[in-house]
Amino acid sequence: MTWRSPLALVRDYLQGQRAREKDLRNLVSNLPYEGLEKRKQPNRYFLSNAIKTTKYTLLFFIPMNLFEQFHRLANLYFVGLAILNFVPAVNAFQPDVALIPICVILSLTALKDAWEDFRRYQSDRKLNNTPCFIYSRKEKQFVQRRWKDVRVGDFVKVVYNEIIPADLLLLHTSDPSGVCLIETANLDGETNLKQRTVVSGLCNTSPEFEPESFNSIVVCEKPNNNLNHFKCYVEKPDKEKVGAGIESLLLRGCTVRNTDHAVGFVVYAGHETKSMLNNNGPRYKRSKLERKLNTDVIFCVILLFTMCLIGALGHFLWLQALPSVPPYLVPDSNGHLDSPSLSAFYMFFTMIILLQILIPISLYVSIELVKIGQIFFITNDADLYDDDTEVRMQCRALNITEDLGQIEYIFSDKTGTLTENKMVFRRCSIVGTEYPHKENAIRLALLAEVDLEEEVIFNQHPQPPQTSWSLDAEDTNSQDSHRRGSRCKSKVAASAQSDVAFSSPLETEVIPDRKLLQQISRAESSSRRKTDPYLDFFLALAICNTVVVSMATAQRRRVSVSPHAWQTNNALDTLSNVVKNAGCIFTSCWRKPKRNRTVSEGSALEDDSFQPPLKMTGTVNTNGIQTYSLHTPSQGDKPAATLDNLRYEAESPDEAALVYAAKAYGFTLLARTPDSVTVRLPSGEDLVFEVLDTLTFDSNRKRMSVLVRHPITKEYVLYTKGADSAIMELLGTPYAEHLMTRNIAADTQHHLDCYAKEGLRTLCITKKVVSDNVYESWLVDRQRALAAIDNREELIMDTAVQLEKNLSLLGATGIEDRLQENVPDTIMALREAGIQVWVLTGDKPETAVNIGYACRLLEKDDLVINMSCKNKLACTSILDCTLEEVRRYSQDPRNVDTTPDISLVIDGCTLTMAMSPDLQERFVDLAKRCRSVLCCRVTPLQKSRVVKVIREKLKVMTLAVGDGANDVNMIQAADVGIGISGQEGMQAVMASDFAISRFKHLKKLLLVHGHWCYTRLANMIIYFLYKNVAYVNLLFWYQFFCGFSATAMVDYWLMIFFNLFFTSVPPIMFGIMDRDVSAEMLLGVPELYRTGQGAGQYKFSTFWVSILDAFYQSLVCFFIPYLVYMDSDIGIFTFGTPLNTVSLFTILVHLSIEIKTWTVVHWVVMFGSVALYFIVTLAYSAICVTCNPPSNPYWILQNQMADPMFYLICIISTVVALLPRYMFHVLKNSIAPSPLVQARHLDRLDSSTKEQWIKEWRSFRGGGQVKRSRLSTPPSPTLENSVDINPETPTAAENMEDDFTLNVTSQRPVHT
Amino acid sequence: MVKDEKESANRPDNTAFTQQRLPAWQPMLSAGIIIPGFVLIGLAFIGIGVVLFISSRSIQVLEMDYTGVEQKSACFKCSDPTVKDCICSLEFSIDSLFKGPVFMYYGLSNYFQNYRRYGVSKDYNQLYGDLTYFKTPSDTCAPYVYDKNKPIVPCGSIANSMFNDTFRLYQSVGTNGTKKQVPFDGKGIAWWTDYNIKYRNPSVVPLMDAFNGTTKPIFWSKTAYELDPTDPNNNGFINEDFLVWMRRAALPDFRKLYRRITAGDYAEGLPAGNYSLEISYNYPVLSFGGRKKVVFSNVSWMGGRNEFLGIAYLVIGALCVFMSIVMLIVYAKFKFPDDE
């Protein structure tokens, strides 16, 4: 390397800085510069791909770590004291001795940091040395290098199943259509494949890519952390610009799937890659308890200053009172004595040093340790482990565990949180005609029913007699046993079909509606088949999406495939009977409609013209459909074999559900490339649609469109699907060829409303034929928008809006999102625990209300207030009226049990008005009185706003739980954010403090772990403060007998040991392991959770009571030995030893009174501490003859232990010190036992009587409770059956049929 | 539940510890359970209290103040700080045998040996016999480190302020006023560890040579190596009076063992009769308003006389019994539902 002037280096550095900060980066290929020295490299300013996540370097570890540590106020306090001790006028101890505590704490923390950093270093090294292929000009091929060698401007080849080393602009793939599929699970947890395409028009289509021929300039934006957004264009040598976006970017950390190899140009490397920019460490939040603790620490500071002032003042008065200079008053080295006021001034600081442990610095370290322990237990809880996904509970925020025990408001998302987010196609409406898909409903019900069977077989659980089998009971049960159910479903599937789809058959199979099948076949055979709305509808379902088709045979290894998920597909021994039965019912339903009073009879009566063909195979689902579709069996069977291997991977589960639905009707999506979609029609004909453009979904438009060219008519057709609110406004002419008298839009809207009331998710499907010249002109705009680098999104969206108008409505679909298991039960428990549950959803009010009933958020006899108004005036008046009414209802708002429960349903735009500053108060007041609140059609921003308003106005602890990106705001706004790792990626989890996999885990997490963590930590903190005060006060009392001269009557080392070793472990163990009430009790009696809410155990008064108790105890511990040794020849340390010992006993026995549950660990720790005290002190006083001048405890404890008086003093002082506290506990437990004490009493009973008691307890409290216990046989409606709440629903009759059908079919498995 | 226990790396261990199901003892603090315990503790305490009280009562103590602030006091003339080498005599009589062995203490009040800077003011290494610290005593001794540029041995304030009153006890024998000296035993009044381990004379023979080039503490009239002319093993740093003084008292009103009376006719104790205590009065206490006294006491297993502990045990024992009665009432009134 040649020498360069420092100036040049600086200039170079600044240039690099500028190059990195520029908004646009110009990148060129490195190849022409290969082998040149570094400063000739064009891309030298950009970071290399080597990553370094370590905080420290080996050389600078100590200074950097110290610097880091001194950011903490507590450490500064320590150092300040140590420095103070070096000032001769004020020192209390030997200066070097005073450094011990700070050194111990700093070195412990440094050790921890060093270890963590070393682990980071190791993982960095592993990543940096991962092999990859980089093109080398010298060798004219891709050569193997390591990740850290990758630089911006390199060409990197990635192969099948390889992890991408840097952010690559995709230039070439092995796929002829230029597609590369990647899995982003490492990045966001989404396991579906994402399609990336090469930058179009860049490289010649020759089979091998020639990196050396790449001579364009890549202009891209500054690195950012948005995973779904990337702006860039490639400027070719002829100045032509080609735009590229995120669809051409391979992100670091993703895995290449289903593509042999791909070549990309490195745009960002190392720390500038999107995955690294997204990689934030754990979040730091301050818990409520800690905030409260901090105010108490301030009181400790005040206390300390008061005591020091008293000391200083005492010293002053004491000096003043001396008639002349006594022999014990030591002048300074010049023989000069300070004036009383000056020595009093010095004494103040000396006192601070002496009494420093009053400020519980070690408390902060202990709290951290305790939280680590608590998190260990939470994450290790087997009940919070999800078998299906094999995911444990994750604690991402390490320091707010105790907040889980204080939650008062829960804000929950609906989709994916309360529901599975596994979409099932349920109904559809085509050009104004409703197709209820009853058979499909039966299938779903049957699946649910098999769960029941399994439960009976496996659980031996007493099931309620099922003589009066109703849909209600069944559905709740199915939710209870959903997990088992989902496994069981796969077994059912295995018997029916042999494919190994990842999605459960619940989602993938749809049994077609017979009437609709007929319609299709009629349409197919008719002459106008190319423009039939039925065909178009299903074509739209198949085409209008971004679903990726992959073959099940070309299996990719999934990151987390549960072993039993595979196993269940093969091993069917135990369940084969059940499955056969289920299959039997199916076949019998189809085969012998006349003999069984099943639904098929009913439907057969309806469409009597239709007779199912007699040829039935054992397989029911897809093959069966093929038989229906009026083709020769030989034609139908052959494609079915391959069709079964198709697997659809969709970004949103709705899309997959629709594609599967289309497949069920014979419209099978066979392949999708960026330019074309292949669909197999029921006739077996494969149509290849040329895809001209895809207008992707965004939350503003709430719709997506696909523009295709019809292969037969050669028309440009735009298929759009989207939310009804977004579509209905854009409707133009009704479906051209279908001019009927009735109004399709109105009918469809009506159906949509019905779907929503059933809790289904609705989508509208439209079609539009675009004329050639409209398309041409639009294409110009579109291309301009795509190439733009500024405002690109807006322009693209504008073009989309431009095209999506005058749509003709084809129909609508209703997709069901099933409730997760145990959701109603969890919500009930949370409710009983005094937590208000709010649901914030983007769905329609009807859907939300329905889900609300299903998950017990709303009860049948609730008073439901529905707020929905158009303008603010109306909103104000409604708010006022309701508030008035509600006030009248509940004179005592806390008494929820005696007044009717009020629930509020409010929609998004009303919510905005209600949250405006002038109405906010009233809204909050109203919401406070409501038992539950449902907010519908809210945006992510509104969600967080609601959380913020409630949190700030009511000063309550809030928890937000959600699973999707739209919940991130809310999760971050709440005190505790919980992410559900579900179907919708990991954004919510990334933003959350805790991540769970099922909603039901919330119950144990809050009621058990939250309660435990809170009580443990609260009690631990109170104890810790007490402990410090009690110990320090001994020293303080002694000042009254030593002329306030800051003498310690205990050796300083022993004092340090006392805090550091003898009494530090028990409280930590107490904070980690104490268990006031058992988990079963806490789950059985959720009300116990209320003890932690609001102020909880850690109140202001608790703090002062314990401080006063500490004062009392220290008085006893000091004055009993004092009175005994008064007027004797006792020496200083001889006097201090019993004090120290008594104090140890008092402190430990005090803790024993507080410990509620003694396990082996407790015994070991407690006795270990006592033993440690004696062993260490004895050893220290035996060894140390002159080691620690001036204090010297040589042989003192030995001497004392030979004296019976020592023991007598220890016994009586401990007893007297703890008698009041003990009596207080005893009397309180006997006279007015708190619920927790009662629960503990019950805990001691054996389990059967315990259950009895829990039941009695729950029914014991008030009418409201009775009402609730009655609810355990749920009267609430379910998703399948909305008749109960909405009797006016037009689908009532059909639903009744469903109900009836189920009665019949459900009996069969029970009896056979 | 028949959940298949498939091995899965991520599944939490199902152990009693991780699932927080360790077998546990859950004590319940309620009236019914603790009554017997309280009665037992109360009775035990009362027993201990009685024993303590009786043994404390059996200890005889004779205290005599000789500060001499009062005019009629025998040592009044000596209390004037200007008077040097003053000797005063304290007359007292004992009615009945003062059982031996009798311990004689001197007591100081309002004397803060526990004053922090005072306590620091000594040099352990010097006192351990390390000759290097004879030449250059530690700074902790300041300002009593050097006197006229000679290092002070033993240095420091504690040594400097050593108590230097001496006592002789005479019993009046017969009627003619002849006095018989009561022999004092000055052996073993200091801690064994102090005498044998903690304090060491330099191993220089004769001891005097070790002190070459040093000077005695300012207040001392004799050098350290000639503190006890009668016993060569009681000189230097292992002089027992010095050791007793160096063990600082914890409280401002303290007594320190001066001598024991164990020998000759007085091994059984001090017989009834008249005694006179001849005090060579040297130590000034008026500068801090202190008092000086001598104390004769005999000791039992519990040390000197102290009635407090016995009374405390009695009171607390009684309180416990009383509490258990209260508990009984409480228990009867608020019976727990599950105790029925």
XYZ file of C-alpha atoms in Angstrom, chain A residues 426-848:
423
model
C -68.194 -20.291 2.533
C -70.616 -18.616 0.222
C -70.804 -16.631 -2.878
C -73.232 -14.506 -4.760
C -73.061 -14.226 -8.501
C -74.952 -11.627 -10.427
C -77.409 -11.255 -7.638
C -78.034 -14.914 -6.888
C -76.906 -16.389 -3.593
C -75.285 -19.813 -3.438
C -75.207 -20.907 0.162
C -72.835 -23.894 -0.238
C -74.606 -25.956 2.333
C -72.626 -29.069 1.591
C -69.497 -27.195 2.346
C -70.976 -26.089 5.635
C -71.702 -29.685 6.447
C -68.161 -30.632 5.671
C -66.860 -28.028 8.047
C -69.300 -29.065 10.696
C -68.244 -32.664 10.262
C -64.648 -31.810 10.682
C -65.538 -30.068 13.858
C -67.463 -33.097 14.896
C -64.597 -35.464 14.441
C -62.773 -33.360 16.922
C -65.425 -34.159 19.417
C -65.061 -37.807 18.772
C -61.397 -37.602 19.291
C -61.822 -35.758 22.451
C -64.048 -38.430 23.826
C -61.628 -41.105 22.836
C -58.524 -39.476 24.108
C -59.582 -37.347 26.932
C -62.015 -39.487 28.795
C -63.540 -36.169 29.526
C -67.106 -36.353 30.655
C -69.016 -34.915 27.782
C -72.432 -33.466 28.311
C -75.087 -35.903 27.166
C -75.554 -35.163 23.546
C -79.170 -35.984 23.224
C -80.039 -32.437 22.362
C -77.237 -31.732 20.037
C -77.309 -28.174 19.019
C -75.060 -26.209 16.818
C -74.144 -23.941 19.678
C -72.734 -26.550 21.934
C -70.921 -28.125 19.128
C -69.209 -25.074 17.975
C -67.898 -24.069 21.316
C -66.587 -27.517 21.792
C -64.929 -27.452 18.497
C -63.142 -24.349 19.528
C -62.114 -25.902 22.762
C -60.489 -28.744 21.050
C -59.360 -26.974 18.040
C -55.801 -27.872 18.203
C -56.508 -31.505 18.306
C -59.039 -30.800 15.674
C -56.677 -29.310 13.239
C -54.507 -32.343 13.453
C -57.438 -34.556 13.096
C -58.564 -32.696 10.082
C -55.409 -33.539 8.344
C -56.173 -37.130 9.037
C -59.537 -36.788 7.452
C -57.852 -35.224 4.541
C -55.407 -38.020 4.224
C -58.158 -40.493 3.712
C -59.830 -38.385 1.145
C -56.848 -37.411 -0.863
C -53.235 -38.279 -0.805
C -51.528 -35.003 -1.414
C -49.378 -33.376 1.189
C -50.469 -29.832 1.139
C -49.196 -27.492 3.728
C -52.458 -25.752 4.187
C -54.927 -27.843 6.009
C -57.674 -29.351 3.885
C -60.033 -27.174 5.816
C -58.884 -24.342 3.662
C -58.048 -26.108 0.485
C -61.216 -28.059 -0.120
C -64.494 -26.665 -1.080
C -67.492 -28.741 -1.893
C -69.239 -26.964 -4.696
C -72.777 -25.866 -4.498
C -74.869 -27.996 -6.769
C -77.036 -25.287 -8.131
C -73.987 -23.335 -9.044
C -72.367 -26.318 -10.683
C -75.393 -26.658 -12.850
C -75.225 -23.033 -13.742
C -71.653 -23.411 -14.790
C -72.243 -26.462 -16.841
C -75.149 -24.735 -18.475
C -72.963 -21.740 -19.197
C -70.179 -23.906 -20.499
C -72.400 -25.676 -22.916
C -74.197 -22.573 -24.008
C -73.105 -20.615 -26.984
C -72.280 -17.464 -25.064
C -69.727 -19.222 -22.980
C -67.037 -16.634 -23.424
C -68.921 -13.925 -21.661
C -70.983 -15.776 -19.177
C -70.887 -14.047 -15.779
C -70.521 -17.366 -13.976
C -67.467 -18.276 -15.958
C -66.099 -14.805 -15.588
C -66.649 -14.900 -11.883
C -64.550 -17.991 -11.429
C -61.984 -16.837 -13.905
C -61.664 -13.707 -11.851
C -61.234 -15.785 -8.717
C -58.515 -17.789 -10.389
C -56.728 -14.939 -12.088
C -57.148 -11.890 -9.967
C -54.584 -12.597 -7.306
C -50.888 -12.883 -6.719
C -50.950 -16.506 -5.724
C -47.822 -18.476 -6.511
C -48.332 -21.956 -7.819
C -45.925 -24.612 -6.786
C -45.980 -28.331 -7.103
C -46.292 -30.405 -4.027
C -43.883 -32.898 -5.529
C -41.152 -30.326 -5.797
C -40.999 -30.093 -2.098
C -39.127 -27.472 -0.364
C -37.997 -28.062 3.106
C -39.887 -25.892 5.415
C -38.100 -24.294 8.265
C -40.446 -25.491 10.880
C -42.360 -28.495 9.872
C -43.824 -30.162 12.843
C -42.947 -33.809 12.781
C -46.361 -34.992 13.708
C -47.948 -32.958 10.983
C -46.275 -35.320 8.608
C -46.884 -38.241 10.723
C -50.559 -37.744 11.015
C -50.876 -37.840 7.310
C -49.604 -41.372 7.279
C -50.411 -43.016 10.531
C -54.085 -43.295 10.898
C -54.557 -46.319 13.056
C -56.394 -44.761 15.902
C -58.566 -42.582 13.880
C -59.176 -44.615 10.825
C -62.533 -45.634 12.175
C -63.650 -42.157 12.770
C -62.413 -41.106 9.429
C -64.181 -43.928 7.741
C -67.328 -42.903 9.450
C -66.863 -39.394 8.314
C -66.179 -40.544 4.810
C -69.176 -42.779 5.061
C -71.428 -39.943 5.853
C -70.134 -38.066 2.945
C -70.689 -40.896 0.584
C -74.001 -41.715 2.006
C -75.046 -38.151 1.712
C -74.234 -38.187 -1.883
C -75.233 -41.667 -2.762
C -78.477 -42.331 -1.077
C -80.211 -39.052 -0.749
C -83.632 -40.615 -0.565
C -83.013 -42.840 2.365
C -81.363 -40.457 4.735
C -82.993 -37.338 5.925
C -79.878 -35.372 5.240
C -79.395 -32.102 3.640
C -78.938 -33.640 0.269
C -82.519 -34.642 0.433
C -83.477 -31.096 1.050
C -81.373 -29.750 -1.677
C -82.362 -32.537 -3.971
C -85.903 -31.453 -3.516
C -84.955 -27.966 -4.389
C -83.189 -28.764 -7.583
C -85.001 -31.895 -8.479
C -83.947 -31.652 -12.041
C -80.438 -32.478 -11.066
C -79.501 -36.072 -10.311
C -76.054 -36.852 -9.100
C -74.315 -39.347 -11.319
C -74.200 -42.808 -9.939
C -70.565 -43.342 -10.506
C -68.908 -42.473 -7.239
C -65.408 -43.080 -6.236
C -64.146 -43.376 -2.719
C -62.593 -40.008 -2.965
C -65.090 -37.364 -2.501
C -63.705 -33.990 -2.977
C -61.941 -32.972 -6.099
C -62.514 -36.115 -8.004
C -66.128 -35.972 -7.142
C -66.315 -32.571 -8.601
C -64.741 -33.735 -11.732
C -67.449 -36.250 -12.082
C -70.043 -33.620 -11.708
C -68.672 -31.416 -14.316
C -70.294 -33.327 -17.119
C -67.206 -34.792 -18.659
C -66.212 -38.270 -19.303
C -64.618 -39.824 -16.278
C -61.469 -40.700 -18.148
C -60.931 -37.082 -18.938
C -61.633 -36.008 -15.445
C -59.489 -38.478 -13.637
C -56.249 -37.880 -15.389
C -55.819 -34.210 -14.721
C -57.038 -34.701 -11.202
C -53.917 -36.607 -10.366
C -51.733 -33.684 -11.271
C -54.144 -31.105 -10.041
C -53.913 -32.535 -6.594
C -50.269 -31.743 -6.546
C -50.844 -28.074 -7.041
C -50.194 -25.966 -4.082
C -51.039 -22.330 -3.838
C -48.963 -19.942 -1.844
C -50.636 -16.662 -1.262
C -49.586 -13.611 0.601
C -53.010 -13.311 2.133
C -55.004 -16.348 3.090
C -58.122 -14.902 1.469
C -56.577 -15.187 -1.950
C -55.669 -18.800 -1.477
C -59.167 -19.558 -0.286
C -60.628 -18.015 -3.418
C -58.252 -19.861 -5.692
C -59.112 -23.113 -4.017
C -62.753 -22.287 -4.412
C -62.278 -21.674 -8.111
C -60.415 -24.928 -8.333
C -63.305 -26.722 -6.758
C -65.482 -25.513 -9.587
C -62.975 -26.685 -12.141
C -61.265 -23.402 -12.776
C -57.817 -24.493 -11.792
C -54.994 -22.062 -11.678
C -52.190 -24.070 -13.217
C -49.316 -21.686 -13.441
C -48.462 -18.098 -12.966
C -45.568 -16.267 -14.435
C -45.153 -12.533 -14.440
C -46.513 -12.404 -17.950
C -49.111 -15.077 -18.026
C -51.627 -17.050 -16.101
C -52.681 -20.512 -17.110
C -56.107 -21.607 -16.069
C -57.680 -24.938 -16.742
C -61.338 -24.639 -17.429
C -63.863 -27.237 -16.350
C -63.883 -28.415 -19.901
C -60.274 -29.447 -19.507
C -59.183 -26.726 -21.804
C -56.122 -24.753 -20.694
C -56.361 -21.036 -21.266
C -53.244 -18.929 -21.144
C -54.012 -15.361 -20.270
C -51.429 -12.815 -20.991
C -51.032 -10.683 -17.903
C -50.537 -7.122 -18.964
C -50.344 -5.633 -15.530
C -51.102 -6.284 -11.920
C -52.410 -3.417 -9.866
C -51.364 -4.656 -6.487
C -53.381 -4.289 -3.340
C -52.914 -1.309 -1.129
C -54.822 -0.207 1.876
C -55.914 3.077 0.345
C -57.601 1.576 -2.669
C -58.597 -1.559 -0.762
C -58.689 -3.546 -3.974
C -56.448 -5.192 -6.470
C -56.775 -5.747 -10.163
C -55.252 -7.851 -12.822
C -55.312 -6.750 -16.409
C -55.214 -9.674 -18.805
C -55.711 -10.282 -22.415
C -58.316 -12.891 -23.055
C -56.794 -15.579 -25.250
C -59.962 -16.198 -27.194
C -61.734 -12.888 -27.491
C -58.439 -10.968 -27.444
C -60.111 -8.373 -25.284
C -58.289 -6.522 -22.592
C -60.062 -7.574 -19.445
C -59.570 -6.051 -16.029
C -60.584 -8.223 -13.122
C -60.845 -6.374 -9.843
C -61.572 -7.670 -6.427
C -61.803 -5.680 -3.262
C -63.769 -4.577 -0.255
C -67.373 -3.790 -1.066
C -67.017 -0.232 0.134
C -64.212 0.280 -2.314
C -65.889 -1.451 -5.206
C -69.512 -0.403 -4.975
C -68.703 3.225 -5.710
C -66.842 2.314 -8.850
C -69.557 0.303 -10.491
C -70.501 1.346 -13.941
C -72.851 -0.433 -16.236
C -74.226 -3.694 -15.000
C -72.895 -6.801 -16.567
C -73.318 -6.210 -20.231
C -74.829 -9.422 -21.431
C -76.911 -9.900 -18.403
C -79.390 -7.123 -18.513
C -82.005 -8.312 -16.194
C -84.726 -6.435 -14.520
C -83.376 -6.807 -11.055
C -80.612 -4.667 -9.755
C -77.530 -6.788 -9.326
C -75.733 -4.291 -7.217
C -78.564 -3.965 -4.731
C -79.020 -7.694 -4.462
C -75.341 -8.291 -4.021
C -75.162 -5.591 -1.416
C -77.952 -7.292 0.409
C -76.091 -10.573 0.316
C -72.941 -8.868 1.440
C -74.758 -7.515 4.447
C -75.990 -10.962 5.285
C -72.504 -12.379 4.987
C -71.179 -9.723 7.235
C -73.797 -10.509 9.820
C -72.678 -14.074 9.768
C -69.194 -12.920 10.436
C -67.892 -13.665 6.984
C -65.309 -11.585 5.236
C -66.653 -10.234 2.036
C -65.059 -9.425 -1.259
C -66.605 -8.089 -4.417
C -65.512 -9.366 -7.779
C -65.820 -7.239 -10.870
C -64.849 -7.304 -14.453
C -64.189 -4.617 -16.952
C -63.462 -4.841 -20.599
C -60.969 -2.233 -21.635
C -61.014 -1.067 -25.168
C -57.816 -1.095 -27.147
C -57.253 2.625 -27.362
C -58.034 3.189 -23.703
C -55.492 0.556 -22.891
C -52.899 2.068 -25.181
C -53.164 5.500 -23.650
C -53.239 4.102 -20.177
C -50.151 2.044 -20.880
C -48.189 5.164 -21.676
C -49.134 6.729 -18.350
C -48.390 3.546 -16.584
C -44.940 3.187 -17.999
C -44.122 6.736 -17.165
C -45.237 6.119 -13.633
C -43.194 2.979 -13.341
C -40.038 4.658 -14.529
C -40.462 7.624 -12.250
C -38.266 7.720 -9.227
C -39.997 10.546 -7.377
C -43.543 10.032 -6.203
C -43.505 6.709 -7.888
C -46.065 5.171 -5.570
C -48.474 7.992 -6.003
C -48.195 7.938 -9.743
C -48.649 4.205 -9.876
C -51.651 4.448 -7.654
C -53.089 7.194 -9.790
C -52.805 5.047 -12.837
C -54.487 2.225 -11.023
C -57.354 4.422 -9.965
C -57.573 5.719 -13.481
C -58.257 2.268 -14.824
C -60.424 0.927 -12.011
C -63.666 2.612 -12.777
C -66.890 1.722 -14.449
C -66.552 -1.826 -13.287
C -69.285 -4.337 -13.770
C -70.133 -6.363 -10.765
C -69.810 -10.111 -11.130
C -70.540 -11.119 -7.609
C -69.283 -11.396 -4.107
C -67.726 -14.003 -1.908
C -68.038 -14.748 1.750
C -65.015 -16.199 3.441
C -65.067 -17.493 6.904
C -62.355 -16.887 9.379
C -62.774 -19.344 12.201
C -62.345 -18.374 15.809
C -59.228 -19.659 17.460
C -59.570 -22.296 20.079
C -60.557 -21.216 23.573
C -61.105 -17.625 22.589
C -64.472 -17.235 24.366
C -63.125 -18.926 27.421
C -60.077 -16.694 27.460
C -62.108 -13.567 27.026
C -64.442 -14.621 29.812
C -61.541 -15.236 32.120
C -59.913 -11.945 31.277
C -63.194 -10.214 31.835
C -63.605 -11.827 35.209
C -60.091 -10.773 36.008
C -61.326 -7.214 35.798
C -59.808 -6.521 32.436
C -61.819 -4.633 29.880
C -61.479 -6.136 26.467
C -61.788 -3.964 23.421
C -61.769 -5.294 19.912
C -60.475 -3.028 17.217
C -61.022 -4.349 13.758
C -61.042 -3.179 10.211
C -64.101 -5.282 9.504
C -67.634 -4.148 9.086
C -69.729 -3.590 12.199
C -71.951 -6.540 11.394
C -69.021 -8.913 11.097
C -67.457 -7.535 14.203
